[in-house]
Amino acid sequence: MKILVTGGAGYIGSHTCLELLNAGYEVVVLDNLYNSCEESLKRVEKLTGKKISFYEVDLLDVAGMEKLFEAEKPEAVIHFAGLKAVGESCKVPLKYFTNNLSGTINLLNVMEKYNVKKLVFSSSATVYGVQESPAYTEEMKTSSTAVSSPYGRTKLMIEDMLKDICAADPSWNVALLRYFNPIGAHESGEIGEDPQGIPNNLVPYVAKVAIGELDHINVFGDDYETPDGTCIRDYLHVVDLAIGHEKAIVKLNEEPGLVIYNLGTGKGYSVLDVIKSFEDACGKELPKVMAPRRAGDLPEYFSVPAKAEKELGWKAERGIKEMCEDTWRWQSKNPKGYRK
Ligand code: NAD
Ligand code: WQD
């Protein structure tokens, strides 16, 4: 089966391409390389010994996408392409609405034109926003007023659009995958997360402190109502997450209509737990400074992953130790990421 992976050169996309190739799928990638480079795909090809058809095309370029669909005839799409920086989205929301919303609408129109109606969409735990319990289940109500950023709202709006499309036309099959906090890297240390500039997220930031590129970690808030005062999140290994996408494709082949799954471990770790685990992985203590709370952060949330286990047969297998060790292997083997 041939799968189109939009945003396939990026962090989660490249790991997913690797798992798809190893599982015997053919892979076509569309990416404009805004936040990635082709080197990630070359490394995936080397690791798997298989070829990827790569198209440097933007989601806003409908003619470019149509050419790809005509030439490659994909049978399903995994849609990662999008902008994802929460803070930036608050400063330039229109950039996010244009890229993520218009881009996705273009993709859906091209899919409909070429009668490709199987889609896995990269959604996020951010769509839950504020809930009464920190243990998030797929049945919880989502609402745009509870979501804390324009980025998060693009995810929710796309989810809602896809629900409407599936309700109107039962020949569509769509999986909304709500990721919790993906971290880690492939165990080879050859592919991983390669943020440009100063990272926004905790683990890439910690990795850059460990490699000596940044001088200390800022712990955003140590006065939350949690056991150690720092925020708790459900971190999951990117390879487990990638495997979840392959399982979602198997599910879509059963033609289930629209399905929603949390992809997380179900376990929460605090900011200080993660730093400690990273210190163990890199074998040194890392300088850290207690800093004010970051606007928009919730004290604690984690997934209830039971539905994905029951319906997809998917369960995260890798723990926090492997997540940190694999991140450190990637970072120390590639101190400047994919750039030489
Ligand atoms: P990433 O930035 O590494 O990958 C996204 C890829 O999409 C990049 O290669 C980028 O160049 C490409 N892209 C962006 N806009 C495009 C456009 N208009 N046309 C073509 N290509 C475009 O990000 P990631 O961490 O791999 O995330 C992948 C997806 O998962 C995103 O949709 C993100 O919102 C979602 N997600 C990520 C996380 C996370 O913590 N990393 C959590 C939840 C959801
Ligand atoms: C984790 C914890 C910070 C950096 C984000 C998006 C979410 C999803 C996953 C896309 C928080 C603390 C962080 C630092 C710190 N992405 N922190 N110092 O905010 O849980 O989730 O990525 O969909 O939508 O919001 O992840 O890694 O930024 O933060 O203390 O330098 O680490 O305050 O408590 P977050 P994160």
GROMACS .gro file of C-alpha atoms in nm, residues 154-306:
model
  153
  154THR     CA    1  -0.613   2.508   1.428
  155LYS     CA    2  -0.600   2.147   1.552
  156LEU     CA    3  -0.952   2.167   1.694
  157MET     CA    4  -1.092   2.337   1.382
  158ILE     CA    5  -0.938   2.071   1.158
  159GLU     CA    6  -1.080   1.795   1.382
  160ASP     CA    7  -1.425   1.957   1.356
  161MET     CA    8  -1.395   1.994   0.979
  162LEU     CA    9  -1.302   1.628   0.943
  163LYS     CA   10  -1.597   1.523   1.161
  164ASP     CA   11  -1.833   1.717   0.933
  165ILE     CA   12  -1.678   1.572   0.617
  166CYS     CA   13  -1.710   1.215   0.750
  167ALA     CA   14  -2.068   1.276   0.863
  168ALA     CA   15  -2.162   1.403   0.515
  169ASP     CA   16  -1.977   1.138   0.315
  170PRO     CA   17  -1.935   0.789   0.466
  171SER     CA   18  -1.675   0.695   0.205
  172TRP     CA   19  -1.418   0.896   0.407
  173ASN     CA   20  -1.222   0.715   0.681
  174VAL     CA   21  -1.030   0.939   0.918
  175ALA     CA   22  -0.823   0.880   1.232
  176LEU     CA   23  -0.768   1.177   1.461
  177LEU     CA   24  -0.460   1.095   1.668
  178ARG     CA   25  -0.418   1.313   1.975
  179TYR     CA   26  -0.053   1.306   2.070
  180PHE     CA   27   0.060   1.389   2.421
  181ASN     CA   28   0.428   1.497   2.455
  182PRO     CA   29   0.646   1.317   2.198
  183ILE     CA   30   1.018   1.308   2.281
  184GLY     CA   31   1.311   1.076   2.211
  185ALA     CA   32   1.471   0.966   1.887
  186HIS     CA   33   1.533   0.651   1.687
  187GLU     CA   34   1.764   0.417   1.879
  188SER     CA   35   2.030   0.444   1.604
  189GLY     CA   36   2.085   0.811   1.693
  190GLU     CA   37   2.066   0.887   1.318
  191ILE     CA   38   1.731   1.069   1.318
  192GLY     CA   39   1.578   1.291   1.585
  193GLU     CA   40   1.428   1.630   1.662
  194ASP     CA   41   1.622   1.919   1.508
  195PRO     CA   42   1.470   2.248   1.624
  196GLN     CA   43   1.598   2.567   1.462
  197GLY     CA   44   1.701   2.840   1.707
  198ILE     CA   45   1.619   2.819   2.076
  199PRO     CA   46   1.385   2.526   2.144
  200ASN     CA   47   1.041   2.595   2.293
  201ASN     CA   48   0.989   2.248   2.434
  202LEU     CA   49   1.145   2.103   2.744
  203VAL     CA   50   1.342   1.802   2.621
  204PRO     CA   51   1.507   1.964   2.315
  205TYR     CA   52   1.603   2.253   2.545
  206VAL     CA   53   1.752   2.018   2.806
  207ALA     CA   54   1.943   1.836   2.528
  208LYS     CA   55   2.097   2.164   2.413
  209VAL     CA   56   2.205   2.244   2.770
  210ALA     CA   57   2.358   1.896   2.796
  211ILE     CA   58   2.555   1.947   2.472
  212GLY     CA   59   2.676   2.289   2.594
  213GLU     CA   60   2.489   2.503   2.339
  214LEU     CA   61   2.268   2.667   2.605
  215ASP     CA   62   2.391   2.738   2.955
  216HIS     CA   63   2.105   2.644   3.186
  217ILE     CA   64   1.753   2.506   3.198
  218ASN     CA   65   1.474   2.740   3.307
  219VAL     CA   66   1.217   2.548   3.508
  220PHE     CA   67   0.893   2.734   3.438
  221GLY     CA   68   0.719   2.734   3.776
  222ASP     CA   69   0.789   2.529   4.090
  223ASP     CA   70   0.480   2.636   4.285
  224TYR     CA   71   0.213   2.429   4.109
  225GLU     CA   72  -0.007   2.196   4.311
  226THR     CA   73   0.192   1.887   4.215
  227PRO     CA   74   0.419   1.671   4.434
  228ASP     CA   75   0.740   1.861   4.344
  229GLY     CA   76   0.570   2.187   4.238
  230THR     CA   77   0.654   2.150   3.865
  231CYS     CA   78   0.412   2.063   3.583
  232ILE     CA   79   0.330   1.705   3.496
  233ARG     CA   80   0.300   1.576   3.138
  234ASP     CA   81   0.261   1.245   2.957
  235TYR     CA   82   0.585   1.209   2.758
  236LEU     CA   83   0.592   0.936   2.493
  237HIS     CA   84   0.870   0.795   2.278
  238VAL     CA   85   0.854   0.913   1.916
  239VAL     CA   86   0.912   0.556   1.790
  240ASP     CA   87   0.605   0.435   1.983
  241LEU     CA   88   0.415   0.730   1.836
  242ALA     CA   89   0.534   0.642   1.484
  243ILE     CA   90   0.418   0.281   1.528
  244GLY     CA   91   0.077   0.417   1.635
  245HIS     CA   92   0.039   0.568   1.286
  246GLU     CA   93   0.099   0.235   1.117
  247LYS     CA   94  -0.167   0.080   1.343
  248ALA     CA   95  -0.405   0.363   1.248
  249ILE     CA   96  -0.360   0.283   0.879
  250VAL     CA   97  -0.451  -0.081   0.950
  251LYS     CA   98  -0.764   0.045   1.130
  252LEU     CA   99  -0.861   0.273   0.839
  253ASN     CA  100  -0.845  -0.025   0.605
  254GLU     CA  101  -1.137  -0.169   0.808
  255GLU     CA  102  -1.334   0.142   0.699
  256PRO     CA  103  -1.443   0.258   1.046
  257GLY     CA  104  -1.550   0.613   0.946
  258LEU     CA  105  -1.410   0.871   1.190
  259VAL     CA  106  -1.212   0.742   1.486
  260ILE     CA  107  -1.028   0.929   1.764
  261TYR     CA  108  -0.738   0.797   1.971
  262ASN     CA  109  -0.514   0.934   2.242
  263LEU     CA  110  -0.151   0.837   2.189
  264GLY     CA  111   0.029   0.859   2.520
  265THR     CA  112   0.169   0.631   2.790
  266GLY     CA  113  -0.092   0.714   3.055
  267LYS     CA  114   0.188   0.810   3.296
  268GLY     CA  115   0.281   1.160   3.408
  269TYR     CA  116   0.630   1.291   3.482
  270SER     CA  117   0.719   1.628   3.629
  271VAL     CA  118   0.965   1.874   3.475
  272LEU     CA  119   1.215   1.782   3.749
  273ASP     CA  120   1.163   1.407   3.687
  274VAL     CA  121   1.247   1.457   3.319
  275ILE     CA  122   1.557   1.663   3.396
  276LYS     CA  123   1.675   1.398   3.644
  277SER     CA  124   1.622   1.122   3.391
  278PHE     CA  125   1.815   1.321   3.129
  279GLU     CA  126   2.099   1.379   3.376
  280ASP     CA  127   2.118   1.001   3.428
  281ALA     CA  128   2.126   0.950   3.050
  282CYS     CA  129   2.403   1.201   2.981
  283GLY     CA  130   2.596   1.124   3.300
  284LYS     CA  131   2.620   1.478   3.434
  285GLU     CA  132   2.429   1.724   3.645
  286LEU     CA  133   2.271   2.001   3.439
  287PRO     CA  134   2.250   2.364   3.553
  288LYS     CA  135   1.891   2.469   3.623
  289VAL     CA  136   1.723   2.785   3.740
  290MET     CA  137   1.373   2.817   3.887
  291ALA     CA  138   1.189   3.065   3.664
  292PRO     CA  139   0.836   3.214   3.665
  293ARG     CA  140   0.542   3.012   3.532
  294ARG     CA  141   0.497   3.015   3.153
  295ALA     CA  142   0.163   3.162   3.043
  296GLY     CA  143  -0.094   2.903   2.936
  297ASP     CA  144   0.068   2.600   3.106
  298LEU     CA  145  -0.168   2.363   3.289
  299PRO     CA  146  -0.035   2.201   3.609
  300GLU     CA  147  -0.103   1.843   3.507
  301TYR     CA  148  -0.252   1.625   3.237
  302PHE     CA  149  -0.195   1.281   3.093
  303SER     CA  150  -0.369   1.041   2.858
  304VAL     CA  151  -0.598   0.753   2.926
  305PRO     CA  152  -0.459   0.535   2.643
  306ALA     CA  153  -0.697   0.238   2.687
   0.00000   0.00000   0.00000
